Amino acid sequence: MAAQTFQPIPARPAPVNNDGLLPWVRKNLFGSLPTSAGTLVIGALLLWIVPQIVSWVLFRAVWVPHADACRVDGAGACWGVIAEKYRLILFGRYPFEEQWRPLVATLLMVALLVASCTRAFWRPWLAVLWIAVLATFFTIMFGGVLGLSRVETDRWGGLPLTILLASLSVSMAFPIALLVALGRNSTLPAIRSACTIYVELIRGVPLISVLFMASFMFPLFMPQGFTIDVLIRVLVGITLFAAAYMAEVIRGGLQAIPKGQVEAAATLGLSYWQTQRKIVLPQALAMVVPGIVNGFISTFKDTSLVTIVSLYELTGSMGLALNSDADWRPFKIEGYLFIASIYFIFCFSMSRYSRWVEKQVNRSKLR
């Protein structure tokens, strides 16, 4: 048998570096002729628009709180309206000399929300902390004790009201949504039908109609002389509305769990609630984290609709601050940009926290 000679394999080209800024630009912005043309067109538009926006926002902007200075020809954004009206925008109709109280209450609520999102605070005493902070919040805002003057809830407004409505409605809507989602998957016809009717009824109407019913129609069914505070009625309406939408998100996660896991739990002797708590719900909720947080963000922004029932949250307070003053009324754009930045900070923070939660619950899948 003839001896075979060694034939070396031809040298292969060196691997292309796909990490870094230049490879990313080459792949995503100039990967093909249409992509390159689109990049050049959009880049040209940005080079034309962005300098004008920056000039209007920063270089030609008026920062002093003088309306006449904002009316000078060639003036840019009038940020002086924020310097003049920021307290009314942030705290609404709350008494001016007492506005340190909503400031302290808002800081307490924000600190509570941050603590609730931090793993180190995920302990049983966190529920006690919620009760203590909420009690302190209402004591400071409402007053009537400890030498604080009494301020009715119809004078609450601005950022404290927005954070209060969003935080309480979301925290109360989640357990309701969880039970409704389980009820829609129940084998008991009465429970399944009741949950289905609730979800379809709430989702069939806009939130503004729910708030209208809670504020104006619901008191008509109450006994003579019996009233419920409008803040509580609005809070209940937003909670029920958010729970209906969130229940469908959670139900989607429940349906994604293979039926074999439930059957396996039954063979191990686990009860229904043990199966849901230890097997089904941990997996289902992990699958729908983006949808749940999306509901939280939507609820936070939907609080702006309470203006129709004369509760002036952040958006309503901005309109109240500028509409009541003819000198500053032409500068609503700057006011809307100011409150839009506040909404963006909160919503973007929730979005980034959602990404962190997704990474935590999906660690087992990355192994």
Coordinates of C-alpha atoms in Angstrom, one line a residue:
M1 CA 0.0 0.0 0.0
A2 CA 1.4 3.3 -1.1
A3 CA 2.4 5.7 1.7
Q4 CA 0.3 8.8 2.0
T5 CA 2.0 12.1 2.1
F6 CA 0.9 14.7 4.7
Q7 CA -1.2 17.5 3.2
P8 CA -1.5 20.6 5.5
I9 CA -4.9 22.3 5.7
P10 CA -4.8 25.8 4.0
A11 CA -4.6 28.7 6.5
R12 CA -8.0 30.1 7.3
P13 CA -8.6 33.9 7.5
A14 CA -8.4 35.4 11.0
P15 CA -11.7 35.9 12.8
V16 CA -13.3 39.3 12.4
N17 CA -13.7 41.2 15.6
N18 CA -17.4 41.7 16.2
D19 CA -17.1 43.5 19.5
G20 CA -16.8 47.3 19.9
L21 CA -18.3 50.4 18.4
L22 CA -17.0 50.2 14.9
P23 CA -18.1 46.6 14.2
W24 CA -21.5 47.5 15.6
V25 CA -21.8 50.5 13.4
R26 CA -20.7 48.6 10.4
K27 CA -23.2 45.8 11.0
N28 CA -26.3 47.8 12.1
L29 CA -25.9 51.1 10.2
F30 CA -24.0 50.3 7.1
G31 CA -24.7 46.6 6.6
S32 CA -26.3 47.0 3.2
L33 CA -27.0 49.6 0.5
P34 CA -30.6 50.4 1.7
T35 CA -29.4 50.5 5.3
S36 CA -26.5 52.8 4.5
A37 CA -28.9 55.1 2.5
G38 CA -31.4 55.2 5.4
T39 CA -28.5 56.0 7.9
L40 CA -27.3 58.9 5.8
V41 CA -30.8 60.4 5.3
I42 CA -31.7 60.1 9.0
G43 CA -28.3 61.4 10.0
A44 CA -28.7 64.5 7.8
L45 CA -32.1 65.2 9.3
L46 CA -30.7 64.9 12.8
L47 CA -27.8 67.2 12.0
W48 CA -30.4 69.7 10.8
I49 CA -33.0 69.3 13.6
V50 CA -30.9 68.6 16.7
P51 CA -28.8 71.8 16.7
Q52 CA -32.0 73.9 16.5
I53 CA -33.6 72.0 19.4
V54 CA -30.4 72.3 21.5
S55 CA -30.3 76.0 20.7
W56 CA -33.9 76.5 21.7
V57 CA -33.7 74.3 24.9
L58 CA -30.3 75.6 26.2
F59 CA -28.5 78.5 24.4
R60 CA -31.5 80.8 23.6
A61 CA -33.5 79.7 26.7
V62 CA -34.7 82.2 29.3
W63 CA -34.0 81.0 32.8
V64 CA -35.2 84.0 34.8
P65 CA -38.8 84.0 36.1
H66 CA -39.8 87.1 34.1
A67 CA -42.6 86.7 31.5
D68 CA -41.5 89.8 29.6
A69 CA -38.0 88.4 29.0
C70 CA -39.6 85.3 27.4
R71 CA -41.4 87.4 24.9
V72 CA -38.3 89.0 23.4
D73 CA -37.7 88.2 19.7
G74 CA -35.3 85.3 19.3
A75 CA -35.8 83.9 22.8
G76 CA -35.9 80.2 23.2
A77 CA -37.5 78.0 25.8
C78 CA -39.0 79.9 28.7
W79 CA -37.8 77.8 31.7
G80 CA -38.6 80.8 33.9
V81 CA -42.1 79.5 34.0
I82 CA -40.9 76.4 35.9
A83 CA -38.9 78.6 38.3
E84 CA -42.0 80.7 38.9
K85 CA -44.7 78.0 39.0
Y86 CA -42.8 74.8 40.1
R87 CA -44.4 74.7 43.6
L88 CA -47.9 74.9 42.2
I89 CA -47.1 72.3 39.6
L90 CA -45.6 69.9 42.1
F91 CA -48.0 70.4 45.0
G92 CA -51.2 71.6 43.3
R93 CA -53.7 73.5 45.5
Y94 CA -52.1 72.5 48.8
P95 CA -51.7 75.5 51.1
F96 CA -48.6 77.4 50.1
E97 CA -47.2 77.8 53.6
E98 CA -47.7 74.1 54.3
Q99 CA -46.1 72.7 51.2
W100 CA -43.2 71.2 53.2
R101 CA -45.7 68.5 54.2
P102 CA -46.3 67.1 50.7
L103 CA -42.6 67.4 50.1
V104 CA -41.8 65.2 53.2
A105 CA -44.7 62.8 52.3
T106 CA -43.4 62.4 48.7
L107 CA -39.9 61.7 49.8
L108 CA -41.2 59.1 52.3
M109 CA -43.2 57.3 49.5
V110 CA -40.3 57.4 47.0
A111 CA -37.9 56.0 49.7
L112 CA -40.5 53.2 50.5
L113 CA -40.8 52.3 46.8
V114 CA -37.0 52.2 46.4
A115 CA -36.7 50.0 49.5
S116 CA -39.4 47.7 48.2
C117 CA -37.4 47.2 45.0
T118 CA -34.2 46.4 46.9
R119 CA -33.4 42.8 47.7
A120 CA -32.0 43.6 51.1
F121 CA -35.5 44.8 52.2
W122 CA -37.4 41.7 51.1
R123 CA -38.2 40.6 54.6
P124 CA -41.5 40.0 56.4
W125 CA -41.2 43.4 58.2
L126 CA -41.5 45.2 54.8
A127 CA -45.3 44.9 55.1
V128 CA -45.0 46.7 58.5
L129 CA -42.9 49.3 56.9
W130 CA -45.5 49.9 54.3
I131 CA -48.2 50.4 56.9
A132 CA -46.0 52.8 58.9
V133 CA -45.1 54.9 55.9
L134 CA -48.7 55.1 54.6
A135 CA -49.9 56.0 58.0
T136 CA -47.3 58.7 58.2
F137 CA -48.1 59.9 54.7
F138 CA -51.8 60.4 55.4
T139 CA -51.1 61.9 58.8
I140 CA -48.8 64.5 57.3
M141 CA -51.0 65.3 54.3
F142 CA -54.3 65.3 56.1
G143 CA -53.2 66.9 59.3
G144 CA -55.6 67.6 62.1
V145 CA -53.2 66.1 64.7
L146 CA -49.8 66.9 66.2
G147 CA -50.5 70.6 65.6
L148 CA -50.9 70.3 61.8
S149 CA -53.7 72.2 60.2
R150 CA -56.3 70.0 58.5
V151 CA -56.1 69.9 54.7
E152 CA -59.0 68.1 52.9
T153 CA -58.2 65.6 50.2
D154 CA -59.8 67.7 47.5
R155 CA -56.9 70.1 47.9
W156 CA -54.2 67.4 47.5
G157 CA -52.5 67.4 44.1
G158 CA -49.4 67.4 42.0
L159 CA -46.7 64.8 42.4
P160 CA -47.7 63.5 45.9
L161 CA -51.2 62.6 44.6
T162 CA -49.8 60.9 41.4
I163 CA -47.4 58.8 43.5
L164 CA -50.0 57.9 46.0
L165 CA -52.6 56.8 43.5
A166 CA -50.1 54.9 41.4
S167 CA -48.5 53.1 44.4
L168 CA -51.6 52.1 46.2
S169 CA -53.6 51.1 43.1
V170 CA -50.7 48.9 41.8
S171 CA -50.0 47.3 45.2
M172 CA -53.7 46.5 45.7
A173 CA -54.4 45.5 42.1
F174 CA -51.7 42.8 42.0
P175 CA -53.3 40.4 44.6
I176 CA -56.7 41.0 43.1
A177 CA -55.4 40.2 39.6
L178 CA -53.7 37.1 40.9
L179 CA -57.0 35.8 42.4
V180 CA -59.0 36.7 39.3
A181 CA -56.5 35.0 37.0
L182 CA -56.7 31.8 39.1
G183 CA -60.5 32.2 39.2
R184 CA -60.7 32.3 35.4
N185 CA -58.8 29.0 35.3
S186 CA -60.9 27.4 38.0
T187 CA -63.0 24.3 37.4
L188 CA -65.9 25.7 39.4
P189 CA -68.3 27.4 36.9
A190 CA -69.6 30.0 39.4
I191 CA -66.1 31.3 40.2
R192 CA -65.0 31.2 36.6
S193 CA -68.1 33.0 35.4
A194 CA -67.8 35.7 38.0
C195 CA -64.2 36.4 37.2
T196 CA -64.9 36.4 33.5
I197 CA -67.7 38.9 33.8
Y198 CA -65.6 41.2 36.0
V199 CA -62.7 41.2 33.5
E200 CA -64.8 41.6 30.4
L201 CA -67.0 44.3 32.0
I202 CA -64.0 46.4 33.1
R203 CA -62.0 45.9 29.9
G204 CA -65.0 46.9 27.9
V205 CA -65.1 50.5 29.1
P206 CA -62.3 53.2 29.2
L207 CA -60.8 54.2 32.5
I208 CA -62.4 57.7 32.2
S209 CA -65.8 56.1 32.4
V210 CA -64.9 54.1 35.5
L211 CA -63.6 57.2 37.2
F212 CA -66.8 59.1 36.2
M213 CA -69.0 56.3 37.7
A214 CA -66.9 56.1 40.9
S215 CA -67.0 59.9 41.4
F216 CA -70.5 60.9 40.3
M217 CA -72.7 57.8 39.9
F218 CA -71.6 55.7 42.9
P219 CA -72.7 58.3 45.5
L220 CA -76.2 58.2 44.1
F221 CA -76.6 54.6 45.4
M222 CA -75.4 55.4 48.9
P223 CA -77.8 56.0 51.8
Q224 CA -78.9 59.5 52.6
G225 CA -76.1 61.4 54.5
F226 CA -73.5 58.7 53.8
T227 CA -70.6 59.7 51.7
I228 CA -67.2 58.2 50.7
D229 CA -64.2 60.5 50.1
V230 CA -63.7 61.1 46.4
L231 CA -60.0 60.1 46.7
I232 CA -61.0 56.7 48.0
R233 CA -63.6 56.2 45.2
V234 CA -61.1 57.2 42.6
L235 CA -58.5 54.9 44.1
V236 CA -60.9 52.0 44.1
G237 CA -61.8 52.6 40.4
I238 CA -58.2 52.7 39.3
T239 CA -57.4 49.6 41.3
L240 CA -60.2 47.6 39.8
F241 CA -59.4 48.8 36.3
A242 CA -55.7 47.9 36.7
A243 CA -56.5 44.5 38.3
A244 CA -58.7 43.5 35.3
Y245 CA -55.9 44.1 32.8
M246 CA -53.2 42.6 35.0
A247 CA -55.3 39.5 35.5
E248 CA -55.2 38.7 31.8
V249 CA -51.4 39.1 31.8
I250 CA -51.1 36.7 34.7
R251 CA -53.6 34.2 33.1
G252 CA -51.4 34.1 30.0
G253 CA -48.5 33.0 32.2
L254 CA -50.6 30.4 33.9
Q255 CA -51.7 28.9 30.6
A256 CA -48.0 28.6 29.5
I257 CA -47.3 26.1 32.3
P258 CA -47.4 22.5 31.0
K259 CA -50.3 20.6 32.4
G260 CA -48.0 17.7 33.3
Q261 CA -46.4 19.8 36.1
V262 CA -49.8 20.2 37.8
E263 CA -50.5 16.5 37.4
A264 CA -47.0 15.6 38.8
A265 CA -47.8 17.8 41.8
A266 CA -51.1 16.0 42.3
T267 CA -49.3 12.7 42.4
L268 CA -47.0 14.0 45.1
G269 CA -50.0 14.8 47.2
L270 CA -49.7 18.5 47.0
S271 CA -53.0 20.5 47.5
Y272 CA -54.3 23.0 45.0
W273 CA -52.8 26.0 46.9
Q274 CA -49.5 24.3 47.5
T275 CA -49.3 23.5 43.8
Q276 CA -50.0 27.1 42.8
R277 CA -47.7 28.6 45.4
K278 CA -44.7 26.3 44.9
I279 CA -44.9 25.2 41.3
V280 CA -47.2 27.1 39.0
L281 CA -47.1 30.8 40.2
P282 CA -43.3 31.1 40.5
Q283 CA -42.9 30.0 36.9
A284 CA -46.0 31.9 35.5
L285 CA -45.1 35.2 37.1
A286 CA -41.5 34.9 35.9
M287 CA -42.7 34.6 32.3
V288 CA -44.9 37.7 32.4
V289 CA -42.7 40.1 34.2
P290 CA -42.5 42.5 31.2
G291 CA -46.3 42.5 30.9
I292 CA -46.8 43.1 34.6
V293 CA -44.4 46.0 34.7
N294 CA -46.0 47.4 31.5
G295 CA -49.3 47.4 33.4
F296 CA -47.6 49.3 36.3
I297 CA -46.2 51.9 33.9
S298 CA -49.6 52.3 32.2
T299 CA -51.3 52.7 35.6
F300 CA -48.8 55.4 36.7
K301 CA -49.6 57.4 33.5
D302 CA -53.3 56.8 33.7
T303 CA -53.5 58.7 37.0
S304 CA -53.5 61.9 34.9
L305 CA -57.2 61.1 34.1
V306 CA -58.3 61.9 37.6
T307 CA -58.4 65.6 36.6
I308 CA -62.0 65.0 35.3
V309 CA -63.1 64.4 38.9
S310 CA -61.4 67.6 40.1
L311 CA -58.4 65.9 41.6
Y312 CA -55.4 67.9 40.2
E313 CA -52.5 65.5 40.0
L314 CA -49.3 66.4 38.2
T315 CA -50.8 67.1 34.8
G316 CA -53.9 68.8 36.3
S317 CA -51.7 70.9 38.6
M318 CA -49.7 72.1 35.6
G319 CA -52.8 73.2 33.8
L320 CA -54.1 74.8 36.9
A321 CA -50.8 76.7 37.4
L322 CA -50.7 78.2 33.9
N323 CA -54.3 78.7 33.0
S324 CA -54.9 80.8 36.1
D325 CA -52.1 83.3 35.1
A326 CA -52.4 85.1 31.8
D327 CA -48.7 86.1 31.8
W328 CA -47.5 82.5 31.8
R329 CA -50.3 80.9 29.8
P330 CA -48.4 81.0 26.4
F331 CA -45.6 78.8 27.8
K332 CA -47.5 75.6 28.3
I333 CA -45.0 73.7 26.1
E334 CA -42.2 74.2 28.7
G335 CA -44.6 73.1 31.4
Y336 CA -45.6 69.9 29.6
L337 CA -41.9 69.2 28.9
F338 CA -41.2 69.6 32.7
I339 CA -43.9 67.1 33.8
A340 CA -43.0 64.8 30.8
S341 CA -39.4 64.6 32.2
I342 CA -40.8 63.6 35.6
Y343 CA -43.0 60.9 34.0
F344 CA -40.1 59.7 32.0
I345 CA -37.8 59.4 35.0
F346 CA -40.3 57.2 36.9
C347 CA -41.4 55.1 33.9
F348 CA -37.8 54.6 32.7
S349 CA -36.8 53.5 36.2
M350 CA -39.6 51.0 36.3
S351 CA -38.5 49.7 32.9
R352 CA -34.9 49.2 33.9
Y353 CA -36.0 47.5 37.1
S354 CA -38.1 45.2 35.0
R355 CA -35.0 44.2 33.1
W356 CA -33.1 43.5 36.3
V357 CA -36.0 41.3 37.6
E358 CA -36.0 39.4 34.3
K359 CA -32.3 38.6 34.7
Q360 CA -32.8 37.4 38.3
V361 CA -35.7 35.1 37.5
N362 CA -34.1 33.7 34.3
R363 CA -30.7 32.8 35.9
S364 CA -31.6 29.1 35.9
K365 CA -32.2 29.2 32.1
L366 CA -28.7 30.6 31.5
R367 CA -26.8 27.7 33.0

